[in-house]
PDB file of C-alpha atoms in Angstrom:
ATOM      1  CA  MET M   7     -31.669 125.905  53.123  1.00  0.00           C
ATOM      2  CA  PRO M   8     -34.153 123.438  51.643  1.00  0.00           C
ATOM      3  CA  HIS M   9     -34.386 123.433  47.852  1.00  0.00           C
ATOM      4  CA  VAL M  10     -37.634 122.412  46.142  1.00  0.00           C
ATOM      5  CA  VAL M  11     -37.970 121.351  42.536  1.00  0.00           C
ATOM      6  CA  ALA M  12     -41.131 120.331  40.731  1.00  0.00           C
ATOM      7  CA  GLY M  13     -41.964 119.565  37.174  1.00  0.00           C
ATOM      8  CA  LYS M  14     -40.640 117.567  34.341  1.00  0.00           C
ATOM      9  CA  HIS M  15     -42.245 118.055  31.008  1.00  0.00           C
ATOM     10  CA  LEU M  16     -40.847 116.230  28.047  1.00  0.00           C
ATOM     11  CA  PRO M  17     -42.338 115.954  24.575  1.00  0.00           C
ATOM     12  CA  LYS M  18     -44.103 112.654  23.897  1.00  0.00           C
ATOM     13  CA  GLN M  19     -41.297 111.564  21.558  1.00  0.00           C
ATOM     14  CA  LEU M  20     -38.949 111.538  24.555  1.00  0.00           C
ATOM     15  CA  HIS M  21     -41.079 109.533  26.992  1.00  0.00           C
ATOM     16  CA  GLY M  22     -39.875 106.163  28.236  1.00  0.00           C
ATOM     17  CA  PHE M  23     -36.198 105.360  28.601  1.00  0.00           C
ATOM     18  CA  GLY M  24     -35.090 108.616  26.948  1.00  0.00           C
ATOM     19  CA  ALA M  25     -37.179 110.649  29.364  1.00  0.00           C
ATOM     20  CA  ALA M  26     -35.708 108.761  32.296  1.00  0.00           C
ATOM     21  CA  LEU M  27     -32.194 109.631  31.135  1.00  0.00           C
ATOM     22  CA  VAL M  28     -33.066 113.313  30.706  1.00  0.00           C
ATOM     23  CA  THR M  29     -34.725 113.373  34.121  1.00  0.00           C
ATOM     24  CA  ALA M  30     -31.689 111.731  35.730  1.00  0.00           C
ATOM     25  CA  SER M  31     -29.320 114.190  34.037  1.00  0.00           C
ATOM     26  CA  THR M  32     -31.432 117.179  35.041  1.00  0.00           C
ATOM     27  CA  LYS M  33     -31.691 115.949  38.626  1.00  0.00           C
ATOM     28  CA  SER M  34     -27.925 115.424  38.790  1.00  0.00           C
ATOM     29  CA  TYR M  35     -27.208 118.898  37.434  1.00  0.00           C
ATOM     30  CA  LEU M  36     -29.606 120.504  39.924  1.00  0.00           C
ATOM     31  CA  ARG M  37     -28.223 118.593  42.905  1.00  0.00           C
ATOM     32  CA  ALA M  38     -24.649 119.536  42.034  1.00  0.00           C
ATOM     33  CA  LEU M  39     -25.544 123.178  41.445  1.00  0.00           C
ATOM     34  CA  ALA M  40     -27.630 123.428  44.638  1.00  0.00           C
ATOM     35  CA  GLY M  41     -24.497 122.570  46.631  1.00  0.00           C
ATOM     36  CA  ALA M  42     -22.551 125.403  44.996  1.00  0.00           C
ATOM     37  CA  ASN M  43     -24.289 128.193  46.983  1.00  0.00           C
ATOM     38  CA  LEU M  44     -25.895 129.735  43.879  1.00  0.00           C
ATOM     39  CA  ASN M  45     -29.271 131.470  43.692  1.00  0.00           C
ATOM     40  CA  PRO M  46     -32.156 129.918  41.702  1.00  0.00           C
ATOM     41  CA  MET M  47     -31.443 132.111  38.660  1.00  0.00           C
ATOM     42  CA  GLN M  48     -27.812 130.994  38.482  1.00  0.00           C
ATOM     43  CA  ILE M  49     -28.786 127.355  39.009  1.00  0.00           C
ATOM     44  CA  LEU M  50     -31.383 127.386  36.222  1.00  0.00           C
ATOM     45  CA  GLU M  51     -29.156 129.332  33.827  1.00  0.00           C
ATOM     46  CA  THR M  52     -26.314 126.863  34.309  1.00  0.00           C
ATOM     47  CA  ALA M  53     -28.618 123.823  34.031  1.00  0.00           C
ATOM     48  CA  ASN M  54     -30.147 125.377  30.912  1.00  0.00           C
ATOM     49  CA  THR M  55     -26.725 125.772  29.278  1.00  0.00           C
ATOM     50  CA  LEU M  56     -25.893 122.132  30.013  1.00  0.00           C
ATOM     51  CA  LEU M  57     -29.263 120.817  28.801  1.00  0.00           C
ATOM     52  CA  ASN M  58     -29.207 123.014  25.693  1.00  0.00           C
ATOM     53  CA  ARG M  59     -25.917 121.359  24.788  1.00  0.00           C
ATOM     54  CA  ASP M  60     -27.085 117.824  25.677  1.00  0.00           C
ATOM     55  CA  LEU M  61     -30.694 117.613  24.470  1.00  0.00           C
ATOM     56  CA  PRO M  62     -31.669 116.951  20.847  1.00  0.00           C
ATOM     57  CA  ASP M  63     -33.178 119.938  19.019  1.00  0.00           C
ATOM     58  CA  GLY M  64     -36.739 120.709  20.068  1.00  0.00           C
ATOM     59  CA  LYS M  65     -36.491 118.823  23.379  1.00  0.00           C
ATOM     60  CA  PHE M  66     -36.865 120.592  26.716  1.00  0.00           C
ATOM     61  CA  VAL M  67     -37.542 120.246  30.440  1.00  0.00           C
ATOM     62  CA  THR M  68     -39.920 122.369  32.523  1.00  0.00           C
ATOM     63  CA  LEU M  69     -39.544 122.841  36.257  1.00  0.00           C
ATOM     64  CA  PHE M  70     -40.096 125.165  39.190  1.00  0.00           C
ATOM     65  CA  TYR M  71     -37.158 125.735  41.541  1.00  0.00           C
ATOM     66  CA  ALA M  72     -37.556 127.263  45.008  1.00  0.00           C
ATOM     67  CA  VAL M  73     -35.364 127.847  48.052  1.00  0.00           C
ATOM     68  CA  LEU M  74     -36.869 128.332  51.514  1.00  0.00           C
ATOM     69  CA  ASP M  75     -35.143 130.376  54.211  1.00  0.00           C
ATOM     70  CA  ALA M  76     -36.718 128.503  57.134  1.00  0.00           C
ATOM     71  CA  GLN M  77     -35.896 131.217  59.692  1.00  0.00           C
ATOM     72  CA  GLY M  78     -37.297 134.210  57.819  1.00  0.00           C
ATOM     73  CA  LEU M  79     -39.836 132.163  55.796  1.00  0.00           C
ATOM     74  CA  GLU M  80     -38.640 133.840  52.602  1.00  0.00           C
ATOM     75  CA  VAL M  81     -39.194 131.750  49.484  1.00  0.00           C
ATOM     76  CA  THR M  82     -36.965 132.614  46.522  1.00  0.00           C
ATOM     77  CA  TYR M  83     -37.890 130.971  43.251  1.00  0.00           C
ATOM     78  CA  ALA M  84     -37.458 130.848  39.508  1.00  0.00           C
ATOM     79  CA  GLY M  85     -39.526 128.993  36.953  1.00  0.00           C
ATOM     80  CA  ALA M  86     -38.539 127.286  33.744  1.00  0.00           C
ATOM     81  CA  GLY M  87     -41.912 126.938  32.039  1.00  0.00           C
ATOM     82  CA  HIS M  88     -43.550 125.610  35.203  1.00  0.00           C
ATOM     83  CA  SER M  89     -45.604 127.528  37.804  1.00  0.00           C
ATOM     84  CA  ALA M  90     -46.604 126.883  41.425  1.00  0.00           C
ATOM     85  CA  TYR M  91     -49.296 128.061  43.849  1.00  0.00           C
ATOM     86  CA  HIS M  92     -48.966 129.917  47.167  1.00  0.00           C
ATOM     87  CA  CYS M  93     -51.907 128.969  49.377  1.00  0.00           C
ATOM     88  CA  HIS M  94     -53.351 129.836  52.800  1.00  0.00           C
ATOM     89  CA  PRO M  95     -53.258 127.032  55.395  1.00  0.00           C
ATOM     90  CA  ASP M  96     -56.942 126.268  54.595  1.00  0.00           C
ATOM     91  CA  GLY M  97     -56.133 125.781  50.897  1.00  0.00           C
ATOM     92  CA  ARG M  98     -57.389 129.112  49.552  1.00  0.00           C
ATOM     93  CA  LEU M  99     -55.147 130.538  46.857  1.00  0.00           C
ATOM     94  CA  LYS M 100     -52.917 133.461  47.877  1.00  0.00           C
ATOM     95  CA  GLY M 101     -51.216 133.735  44.522  1.00  0.00           C
ATOM     96  CA  LEU M 102     -49.992 132.073  41.376  1.00  0.00           C
ATOM     97  CA  LEU M 103     -46.208 131.939  41.208  1.00  0.00           C
ATOM     98  CA  GLU M 104     -45.816 132.213  37.466  1.00  0.00           C
ATOM     99  CA  SER M 105     -42.793 131.028  35.587  1.00  0.00           C
ATOM    100  CA  CYS M 106     -40.817 133.925  34.161  1.00  0.00           C
ATOM    101  CA  GLY M 107     -38.387 131.766  32.219  1.00  0.00           C
ATOM    102  CA  PRO M 108     -38.686 129.395  29.279  1.00  0.00           C
ATOM    103  CA  ALA M 109     -38.334 125.638  29.482  1.00  0.00           C
ATOM    104  CA  LEU M 110     -34.777 124.437  30.058  1.00  0.00           C
ATOM    105  CA  GLY M 111     -32.880 123.488  26.933  1.00  0.00           C
ATOM    106  CA  TRP M 112     -34.756 125.616  24.398  1.00  0.00           C
ATOM    107  CA  PHE M 113     -32.528 128.688  24.239  1.00  0.00           C
ATOM    108  CA  ALA M 114     -28.825 128.735  25.061  1.00  0.00           C
ATOM    109  CA  ASP M 115     -28.950 132.297  26.416  1.00  0.00           C
ATOM    110  CA  ALA M 116     -32.249 132.101  28.323  1.00  0.00           C
ATOM    111  CA  GLU M 117     -32.710 134.081  31.518  1.00  0.00           C
ATOM    112  CA  PHE M 118     -34.594 132.932  34.603  1.00  0.00           C
ATOM    113  CA  PRO M 119     -35.557 135.930  36.771  1.00  0.00           C
ATOM    114  CA  VAL M 120     -35.722 135.318  40.501  1.00  0.00           C
ATOM    115  CA  GLN M 121     -38.778 136.330  42.489  1.00  0.00           C
ATOM    116  CA  SER M 122     -39.511 135.996  46.184  1.00  0.00           C
ATOM    117  CA  PHE M 123     -42.185 136.326  48.830  1.00  0.00           C
ATOM    118  CA  VAL M 124     -42.364 135.971  52.582  1.00  0.00           C
ATOM    119  CA  ALA M 125     -44.637 133.150  53.659  1.00  0.00           C
ATOM    120  CA  GLU M 126     -46.672 133.142  56.843  1.00  0.00           C
ATOM    121  CA  LYS M 127     -46.736 130.262  59.297  1.00  0.00           C
ATOM    122  CA  GLY M 128     -48.854 127.435  57.855  1.00  0.00           C
ATOM    123  CA  ASP M 129     -48.780 128.669  54.246  1.00  0.00           C
ATOM    124  CA  MET M 130     -48.436 126.025  51.561  1.00  0.00           C
ATOM    125  CA  LEU M 131     -46.463 125.944  48.355  1.00  0.00           C
ATOM    126  CA  VAL M 132     -48.383 123.697  45.971  1.00  0.00           C
ATOM    127  CA  LEU M 133     -46.354 122.136  43.180  1.00  0.00           C
ATOM    128  CA  THR M 134     -48.096 120.172  40.466  1.00  0.00           C
ATOM    129  CA  THR M 135     -47.098 118.023  37.556  1.00  0.00           C
ATOM    130  CA  ASP M 136     -47.507 119.347  34.049  1.00  0.00           C
ATOM    131  CA  GLY M 137     -50.401 116.888  33.645  1.00  0.00           C
ATOM    132  CA  ILE M 138     -52.569 119.033  35.928  1.00  0.00           C
ATOM    133  CA  GLU M 139     -51.961 122.146  33.831  1.00  0.00           C
ATOM    134  CA  GLU M 140     -52.480 120.247  30.580  1.00  0.00           C
ATOM    135  CA  ALA M 141     -55.794 118.856  31.857  1.00  0.00           C
ATOM    136  CA  MET M 142     -56.989 122.382  32.628  1.00  0.00           C
ATOM    137  CA  ASN M 143     -56.232 123.614  29.083  1.00  0.00           C
TER     138      ASN M 143
END
């Protein structure tokens, strides 16, 4: 099943080379965990434990993780401080897929509840960078 990940929010103090290393580590963790046949909650909880151990205090990563069952069009997802949008084929908003979990790395024992919905043919899952959300605030 296809796995979708969006987001990467790092505090300004961690931009540049440090941010690139955190992004690479996070991406590696997620790729390895995605191959282990785990659900999004288990993947984010495990990645969170690893990042909580690795990141300096006060540093974190936000992301949205989704898995698509292409046959049944069921989308299962979990958020780590990052949301997404479920839209009609014409772009109208069907719903905000809110993050129910904190950013990765903040809390060692964080939970990342899984949610799901069944998409219809042509629906879009819109994933944005944190810059879009920051610009709206």
